[in-house]
Tab-separated table of C-alpha atoms in Angstrom:
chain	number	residue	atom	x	y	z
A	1	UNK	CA	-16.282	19.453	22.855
A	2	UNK	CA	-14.129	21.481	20.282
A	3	UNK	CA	-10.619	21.313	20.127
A	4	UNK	CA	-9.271	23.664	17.429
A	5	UNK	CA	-5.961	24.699	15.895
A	6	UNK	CA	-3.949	24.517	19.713
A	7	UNK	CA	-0.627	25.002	19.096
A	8	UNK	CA	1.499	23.001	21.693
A	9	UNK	CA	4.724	21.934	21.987
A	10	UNK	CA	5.269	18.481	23.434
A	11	UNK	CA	8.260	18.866	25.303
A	12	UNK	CA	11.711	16.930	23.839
A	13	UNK	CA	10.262	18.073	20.196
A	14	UNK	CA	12.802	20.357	18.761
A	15	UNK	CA	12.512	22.864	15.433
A	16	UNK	CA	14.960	21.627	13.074
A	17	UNK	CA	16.394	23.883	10.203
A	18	UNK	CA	18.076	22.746	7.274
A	19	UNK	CA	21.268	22.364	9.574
A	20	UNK	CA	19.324	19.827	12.368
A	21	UNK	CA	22.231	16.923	11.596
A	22	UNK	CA	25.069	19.440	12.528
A	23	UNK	CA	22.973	20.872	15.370
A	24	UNK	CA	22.307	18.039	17.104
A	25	UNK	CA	25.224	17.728	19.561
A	26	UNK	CA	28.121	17.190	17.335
A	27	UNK	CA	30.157	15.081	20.287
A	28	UNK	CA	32.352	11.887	19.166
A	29	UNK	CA	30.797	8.730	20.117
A	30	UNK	CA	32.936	5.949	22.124
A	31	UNK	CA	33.441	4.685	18.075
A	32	UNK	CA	35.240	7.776	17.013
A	33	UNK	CA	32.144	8.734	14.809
A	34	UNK	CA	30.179	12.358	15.601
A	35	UNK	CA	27.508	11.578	17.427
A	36	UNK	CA	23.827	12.649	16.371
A	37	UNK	CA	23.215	12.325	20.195
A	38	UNK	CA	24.024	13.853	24.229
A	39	UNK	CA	26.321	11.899	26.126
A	40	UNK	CA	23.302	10.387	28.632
A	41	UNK	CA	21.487	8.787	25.445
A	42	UNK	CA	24.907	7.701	24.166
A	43	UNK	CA	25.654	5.412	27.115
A	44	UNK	CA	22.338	4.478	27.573
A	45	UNK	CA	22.501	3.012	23.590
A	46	UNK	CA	26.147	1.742	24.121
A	47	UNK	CA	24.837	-0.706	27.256
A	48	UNK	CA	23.676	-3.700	25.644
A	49	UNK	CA	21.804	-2.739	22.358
A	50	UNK	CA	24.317	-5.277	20.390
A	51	UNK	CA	21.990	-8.248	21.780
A	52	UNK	CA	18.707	-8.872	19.630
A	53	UNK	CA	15.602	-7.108	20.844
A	54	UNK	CA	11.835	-8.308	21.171
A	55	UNK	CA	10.869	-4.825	19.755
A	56	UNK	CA	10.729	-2.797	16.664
A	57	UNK	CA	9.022	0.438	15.189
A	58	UNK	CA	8.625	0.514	11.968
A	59	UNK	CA	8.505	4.090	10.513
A	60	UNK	CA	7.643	4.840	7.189
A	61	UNK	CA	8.904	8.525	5.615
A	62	UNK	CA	8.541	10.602	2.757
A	63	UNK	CA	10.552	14.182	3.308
A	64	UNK	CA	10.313	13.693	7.400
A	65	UNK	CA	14.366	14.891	7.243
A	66	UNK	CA	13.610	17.438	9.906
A	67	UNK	CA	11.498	14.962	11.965
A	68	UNK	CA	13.476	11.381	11.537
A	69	UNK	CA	16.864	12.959	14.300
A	70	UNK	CA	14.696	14.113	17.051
A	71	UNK	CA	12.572	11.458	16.660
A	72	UNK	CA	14.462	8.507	16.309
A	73	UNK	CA	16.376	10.033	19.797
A	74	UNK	CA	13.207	9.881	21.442
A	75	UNK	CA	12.721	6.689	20.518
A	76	UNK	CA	15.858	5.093	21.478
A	77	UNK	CA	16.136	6.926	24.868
A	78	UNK	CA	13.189	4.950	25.894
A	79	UNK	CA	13.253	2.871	29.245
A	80	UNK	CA	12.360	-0.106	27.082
A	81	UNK	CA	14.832	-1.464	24.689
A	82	UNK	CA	12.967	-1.253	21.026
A	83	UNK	CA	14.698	-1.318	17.650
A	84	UNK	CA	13.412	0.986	14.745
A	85	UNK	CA	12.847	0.531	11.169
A	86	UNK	CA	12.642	3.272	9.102
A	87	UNK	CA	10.844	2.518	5.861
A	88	UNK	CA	11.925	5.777	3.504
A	89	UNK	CA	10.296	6.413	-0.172
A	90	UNK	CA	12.788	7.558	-1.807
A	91	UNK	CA	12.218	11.046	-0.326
A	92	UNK	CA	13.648	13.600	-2.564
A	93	UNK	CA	14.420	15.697	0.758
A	94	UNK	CA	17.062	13.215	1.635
A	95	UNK	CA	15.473	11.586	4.338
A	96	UNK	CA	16.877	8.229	3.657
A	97	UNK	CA	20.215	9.685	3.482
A	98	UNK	CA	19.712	10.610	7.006
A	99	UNK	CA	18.513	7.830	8.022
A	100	UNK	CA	21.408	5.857	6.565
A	101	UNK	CA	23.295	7.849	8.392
A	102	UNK	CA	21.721	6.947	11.717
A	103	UNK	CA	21.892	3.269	11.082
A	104	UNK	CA	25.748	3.424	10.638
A	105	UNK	CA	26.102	5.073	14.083
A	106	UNK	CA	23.623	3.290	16.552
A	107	UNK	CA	23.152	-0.277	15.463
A	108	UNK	CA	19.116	-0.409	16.819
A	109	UNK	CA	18.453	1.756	14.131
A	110	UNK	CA	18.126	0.250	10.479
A	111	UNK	CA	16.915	1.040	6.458
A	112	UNK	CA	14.757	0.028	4.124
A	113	UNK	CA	14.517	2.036	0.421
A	114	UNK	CA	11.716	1.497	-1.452
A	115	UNK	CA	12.298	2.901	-5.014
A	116	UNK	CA	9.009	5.276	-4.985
A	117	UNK	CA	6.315	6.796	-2.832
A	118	UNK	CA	3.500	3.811	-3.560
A	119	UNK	CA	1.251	4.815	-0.390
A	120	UNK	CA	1.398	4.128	3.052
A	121	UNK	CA	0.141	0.780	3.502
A	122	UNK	CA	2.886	-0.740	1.298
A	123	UNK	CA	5.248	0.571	2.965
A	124	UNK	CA	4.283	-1.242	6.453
A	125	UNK	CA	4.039	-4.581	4.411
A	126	UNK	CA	7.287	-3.865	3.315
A	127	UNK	CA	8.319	-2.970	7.193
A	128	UNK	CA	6.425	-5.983	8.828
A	129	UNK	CA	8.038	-8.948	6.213
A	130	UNK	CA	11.153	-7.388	7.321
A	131	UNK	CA	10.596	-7.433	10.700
A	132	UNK	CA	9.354	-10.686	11.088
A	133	UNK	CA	11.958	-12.356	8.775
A	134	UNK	CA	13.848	-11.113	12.056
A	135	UNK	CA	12.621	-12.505	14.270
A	136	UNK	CA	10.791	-9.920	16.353
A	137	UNK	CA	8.190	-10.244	18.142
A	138	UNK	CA	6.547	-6.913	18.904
A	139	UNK	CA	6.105	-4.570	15.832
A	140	UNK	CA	5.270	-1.022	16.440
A	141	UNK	CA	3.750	1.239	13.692
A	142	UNK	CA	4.704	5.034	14.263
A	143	UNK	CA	3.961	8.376	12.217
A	144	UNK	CA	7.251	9.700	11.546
A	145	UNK	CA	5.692	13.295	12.246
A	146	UNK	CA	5.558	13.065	15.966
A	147	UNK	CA	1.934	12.856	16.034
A	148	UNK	CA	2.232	9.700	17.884
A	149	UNK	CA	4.019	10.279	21.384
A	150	UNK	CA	7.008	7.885	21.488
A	151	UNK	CA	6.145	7.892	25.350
A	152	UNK	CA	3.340	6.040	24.930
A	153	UNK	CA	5.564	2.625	23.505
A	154	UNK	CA	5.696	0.800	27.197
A	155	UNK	CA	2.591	1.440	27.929
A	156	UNK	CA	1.507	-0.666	24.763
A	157	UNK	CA	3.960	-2.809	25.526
A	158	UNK	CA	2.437	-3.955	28.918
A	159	UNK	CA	-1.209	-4.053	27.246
A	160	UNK	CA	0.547	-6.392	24.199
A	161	UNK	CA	1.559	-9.181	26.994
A	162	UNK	CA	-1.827	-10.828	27.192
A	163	UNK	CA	-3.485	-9.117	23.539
A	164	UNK	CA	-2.464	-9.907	19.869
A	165	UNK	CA	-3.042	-6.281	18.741
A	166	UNK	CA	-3.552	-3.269	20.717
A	167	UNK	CA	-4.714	-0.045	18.982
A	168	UNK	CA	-4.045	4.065	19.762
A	169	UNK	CA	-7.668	5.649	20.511
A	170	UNK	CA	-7.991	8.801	20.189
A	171	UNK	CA	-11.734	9.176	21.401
A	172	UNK	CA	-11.464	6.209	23.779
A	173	UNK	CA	-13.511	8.118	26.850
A	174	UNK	CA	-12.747	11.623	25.556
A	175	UNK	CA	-11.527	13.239	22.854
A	176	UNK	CA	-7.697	14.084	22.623
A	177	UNK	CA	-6.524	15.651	19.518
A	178	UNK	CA	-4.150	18.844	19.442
A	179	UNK	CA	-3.926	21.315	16.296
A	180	UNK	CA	-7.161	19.568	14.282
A	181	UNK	CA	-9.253	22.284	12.641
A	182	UNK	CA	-13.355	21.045	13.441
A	183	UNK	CA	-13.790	19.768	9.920
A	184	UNK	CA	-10.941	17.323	10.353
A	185	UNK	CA	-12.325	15.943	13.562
A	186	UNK	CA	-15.789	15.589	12.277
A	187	UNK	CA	-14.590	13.419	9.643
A	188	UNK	CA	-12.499	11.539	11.368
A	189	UNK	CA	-14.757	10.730	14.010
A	190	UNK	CA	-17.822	10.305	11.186
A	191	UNK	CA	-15.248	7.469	9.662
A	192	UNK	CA	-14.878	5.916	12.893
A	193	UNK	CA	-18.764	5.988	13.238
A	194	UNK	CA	-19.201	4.751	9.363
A	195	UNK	CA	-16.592	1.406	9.861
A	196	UNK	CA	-18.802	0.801	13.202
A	197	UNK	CA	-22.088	0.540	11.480
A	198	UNK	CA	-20.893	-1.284	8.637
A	199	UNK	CA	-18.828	-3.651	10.076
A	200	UNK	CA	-19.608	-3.950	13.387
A	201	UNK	CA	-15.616	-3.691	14.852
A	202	UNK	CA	-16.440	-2.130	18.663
A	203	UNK	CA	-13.619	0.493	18.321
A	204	UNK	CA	-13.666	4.149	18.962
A	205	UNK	CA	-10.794	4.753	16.582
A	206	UNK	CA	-10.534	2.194	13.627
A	207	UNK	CA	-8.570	4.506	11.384
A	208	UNK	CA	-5.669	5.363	13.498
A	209	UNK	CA	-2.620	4.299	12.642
A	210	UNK	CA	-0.393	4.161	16.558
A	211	UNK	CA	-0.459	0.306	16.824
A	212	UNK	CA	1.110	-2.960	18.190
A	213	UNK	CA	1.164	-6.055	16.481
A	214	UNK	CA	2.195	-9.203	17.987
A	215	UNK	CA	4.305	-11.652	16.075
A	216	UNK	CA	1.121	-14.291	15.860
A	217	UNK	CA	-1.228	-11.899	14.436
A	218	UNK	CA	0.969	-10.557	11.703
A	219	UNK	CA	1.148	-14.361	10.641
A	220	UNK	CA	-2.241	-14.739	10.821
A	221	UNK	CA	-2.368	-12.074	7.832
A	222	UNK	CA	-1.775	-12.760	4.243
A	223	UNK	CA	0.198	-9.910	4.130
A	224	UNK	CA	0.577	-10.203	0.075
A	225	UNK	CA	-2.961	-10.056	-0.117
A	226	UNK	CA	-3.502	-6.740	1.617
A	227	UNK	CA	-5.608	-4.558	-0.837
A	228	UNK	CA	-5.592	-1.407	0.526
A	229	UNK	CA	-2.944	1.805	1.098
A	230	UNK	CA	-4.373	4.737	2.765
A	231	UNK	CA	-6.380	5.075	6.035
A	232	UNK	CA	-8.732	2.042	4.496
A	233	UNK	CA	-5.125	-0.113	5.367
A	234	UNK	CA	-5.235	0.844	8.992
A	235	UNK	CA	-9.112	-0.972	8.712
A	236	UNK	CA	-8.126	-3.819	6.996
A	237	UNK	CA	-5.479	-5.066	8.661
A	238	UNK	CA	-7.611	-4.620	12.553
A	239	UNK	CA	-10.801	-6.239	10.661
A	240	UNK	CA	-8.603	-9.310	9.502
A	241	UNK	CA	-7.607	-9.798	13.026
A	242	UNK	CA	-11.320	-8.897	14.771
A	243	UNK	CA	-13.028	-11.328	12.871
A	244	UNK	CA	-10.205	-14.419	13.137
A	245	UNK	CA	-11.487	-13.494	17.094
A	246	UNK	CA	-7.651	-12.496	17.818
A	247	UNK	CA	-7.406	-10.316	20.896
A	248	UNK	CA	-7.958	-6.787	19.959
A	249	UNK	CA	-7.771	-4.075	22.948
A	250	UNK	CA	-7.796	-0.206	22.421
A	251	UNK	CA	-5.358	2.084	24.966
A	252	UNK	CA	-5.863	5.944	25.124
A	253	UNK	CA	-3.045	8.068	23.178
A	254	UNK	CA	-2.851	11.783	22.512
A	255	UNK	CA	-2.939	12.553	18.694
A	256	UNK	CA	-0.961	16.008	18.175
A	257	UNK	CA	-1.069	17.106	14.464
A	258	UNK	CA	2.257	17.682	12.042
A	259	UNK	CA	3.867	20.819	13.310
A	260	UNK	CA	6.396	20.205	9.841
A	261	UNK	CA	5.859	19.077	6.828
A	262	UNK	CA	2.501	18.327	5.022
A	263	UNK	CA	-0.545	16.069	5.376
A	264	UNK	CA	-0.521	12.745	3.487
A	265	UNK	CA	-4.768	13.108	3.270
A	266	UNK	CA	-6.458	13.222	-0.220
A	267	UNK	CA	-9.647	12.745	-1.330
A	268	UNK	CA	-8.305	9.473	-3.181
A	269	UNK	CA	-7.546	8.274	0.302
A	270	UNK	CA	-11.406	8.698	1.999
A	271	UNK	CA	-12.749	7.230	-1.564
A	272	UNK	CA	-10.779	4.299	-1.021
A	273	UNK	CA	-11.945	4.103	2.747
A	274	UNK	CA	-15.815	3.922	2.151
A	275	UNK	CA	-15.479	1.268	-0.665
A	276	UNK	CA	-13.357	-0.627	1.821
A	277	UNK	CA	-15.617	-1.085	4.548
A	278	UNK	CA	-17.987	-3.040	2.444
A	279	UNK	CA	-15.657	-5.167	0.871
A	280	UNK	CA	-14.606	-6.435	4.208
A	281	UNK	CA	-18.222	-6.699	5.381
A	282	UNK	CA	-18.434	-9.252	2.459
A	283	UNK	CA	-15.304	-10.311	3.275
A	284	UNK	CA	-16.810	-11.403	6.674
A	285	UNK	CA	-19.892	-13.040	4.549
A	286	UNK	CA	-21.933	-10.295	5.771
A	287	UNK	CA	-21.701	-10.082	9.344
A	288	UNK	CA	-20.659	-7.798	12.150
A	289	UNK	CA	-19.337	-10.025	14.126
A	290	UNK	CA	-16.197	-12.096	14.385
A	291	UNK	CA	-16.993	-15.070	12.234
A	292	UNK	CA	-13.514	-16.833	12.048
A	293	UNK	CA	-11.848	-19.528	14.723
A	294	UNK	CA	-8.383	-18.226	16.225
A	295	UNK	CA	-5.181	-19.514	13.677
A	296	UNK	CA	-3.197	-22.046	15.907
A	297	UNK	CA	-0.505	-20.252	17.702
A	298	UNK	CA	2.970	-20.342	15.388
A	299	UNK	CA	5.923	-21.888	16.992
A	300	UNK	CA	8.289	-19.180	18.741
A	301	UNK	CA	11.823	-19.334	16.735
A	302	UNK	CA	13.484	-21.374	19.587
A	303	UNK	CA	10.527	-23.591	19.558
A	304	UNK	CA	11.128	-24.368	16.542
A	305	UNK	CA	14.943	-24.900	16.831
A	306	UNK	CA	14.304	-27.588	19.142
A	307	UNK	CA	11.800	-29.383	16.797
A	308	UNK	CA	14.127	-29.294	14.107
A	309	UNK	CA	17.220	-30.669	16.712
A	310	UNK	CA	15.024	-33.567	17.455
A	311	UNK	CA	14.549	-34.564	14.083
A	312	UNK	CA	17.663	-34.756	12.925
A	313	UNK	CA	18.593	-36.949	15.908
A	314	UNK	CA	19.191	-40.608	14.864
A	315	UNK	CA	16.423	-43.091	16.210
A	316	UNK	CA	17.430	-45.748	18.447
């Protein structure tokens, strides 16, 4: 099966120029601000986003300023109620500018700046401490080049209730890619072969990077001591999970390739990918199979509230 270089357009995904802020209904919100937004999704964020919720996307960018408005409206027009974090480079495009800008009208939406592009996988450290210093207890991670359908967020959602991660497959019974050219596919799906063999993870699609991590299995991850960055990061972090024997389930996604912008993929990144693999395979003391016990369930943050209640009552 060959799927080569089809050029669709998922609907809600709009061409932005270098004019998308201005273009993008310039209506006053209820706050007196303009509005980046239609009226329907305006209400819709208005009605009860001020309380805390269970669920954030975290959305690293590096000059995604024609991707981060349309996206970020999918996102938040969702039935679910989910938060995002966008995790910005310093993009000399001024994508954190506009993301700034979208945190200061729609208060689901927030910033971190990192000082320089440092790769991929630091950014999502940098994302998840944040997001669990919060509190949260989903955590989404999300191209910021629509190549991940926001769509798709409920339907991990439901398969997160009973699993500690749950992964994006792309060749989970079929293949579904859009705009790959054959080489691209081959080597993806020759990596996803090559972190089988070698460690023995069951997964169709180890390198993808559309995920949901619950709250527990982030803390069951030295994040600090995270080694890798590129594709080799999206590896690690489902290997340190697989073999603790957390639950691990894969859902079918559609992958559609960057119509904007440029491809993050080097040669640097697949080096660092096959070296990878083995380290984790001696990680795991040589074996392909989970050879951990499950960490013991952390308390939930109003768990622990009560705990710490009780012990500053006064004994009888």
């Amino acid at each position: 099966m060959q799927i080569l270089k089809i050029s669709v357009m998922r609907p809600g995904r709009e061409q932005l120029s270098e004019t998308s802020l201005q273009r993008l209904n310039p209506k006053t919100s209820r706050d007196g601000n303009p509005s980046l937004f239609s009226p329907r999704i305006s209400d819709y964020l208005s009605a009860g986003l001020h309380s805390m919720n269970r669920t954030i996307v975290v959305v690293p960018t590096f000059n995604e300023r024609e991707n981060l408005p349309p996206l970020t409206q999918r996102i938040l027009a969702l039935p679910v109620k989910v938060d995002l974090l966008v995790v910005d480079d310093n993009s000399p495009d001024g994508t954190g500018k506009i993301a700034d800008q979208l945190a200061s009208q729609f208060p689901s939406v927030h910033v971190l700046h990192r000082k320089e592009k440092n790769g991929l996988g630091r950014a999502y450290i940098a994302g998840f401490k944040w997001a669990l210093e919060q509190g949260y207890e989903f955590v989404f991670e999300l191209d910021g080049d629509f190549s991940h359908n926001p769509d798709d967020i409920p339907m991990f959602l439901e398969a997160a209730r009973e699993n500690d991660l749950v992964l994006g497959s792309r060749y989970l019974n079929g293949i579904r890619i859009i705009n790959w050219p054959l080489s691209r596919l081959m080597l993806s799906k020759s990596a996803a072969k090559y972190v089988q063999l070698v460690t023995g993870m069951p997964f169709t699609d180890p390198t993808g990077g559309y995920k949901c991590f619950r709250r527990r299995a982030l803390q069951a991850i030295k994040l600090d001591e995270i080694q890798s960055n590129g594709y080799s990061f999206q590896i690690e972090m489902t290997h340190k999970l697989w073999r603790q024997r957390l639950k691990v389930v894969e859902v079918p996604i559609v992958f559609t390739d960057r119509f904007q912008g440029h491809s993050k993929m080097s040669g640097h990144i697949v080096q660092e990918a096959l070296v990878m693999v083995w380290r984790l395979w001696f990680q795991n003391k040589c074996r392909r199979r989970p050879s951990g016990t499950p960490p013991p369930l952390p308390p939930s943050p109003a768990t622990a509230g009560k705990a710490s209640e009780e012990e500053k009552k006064p004994v009888a």
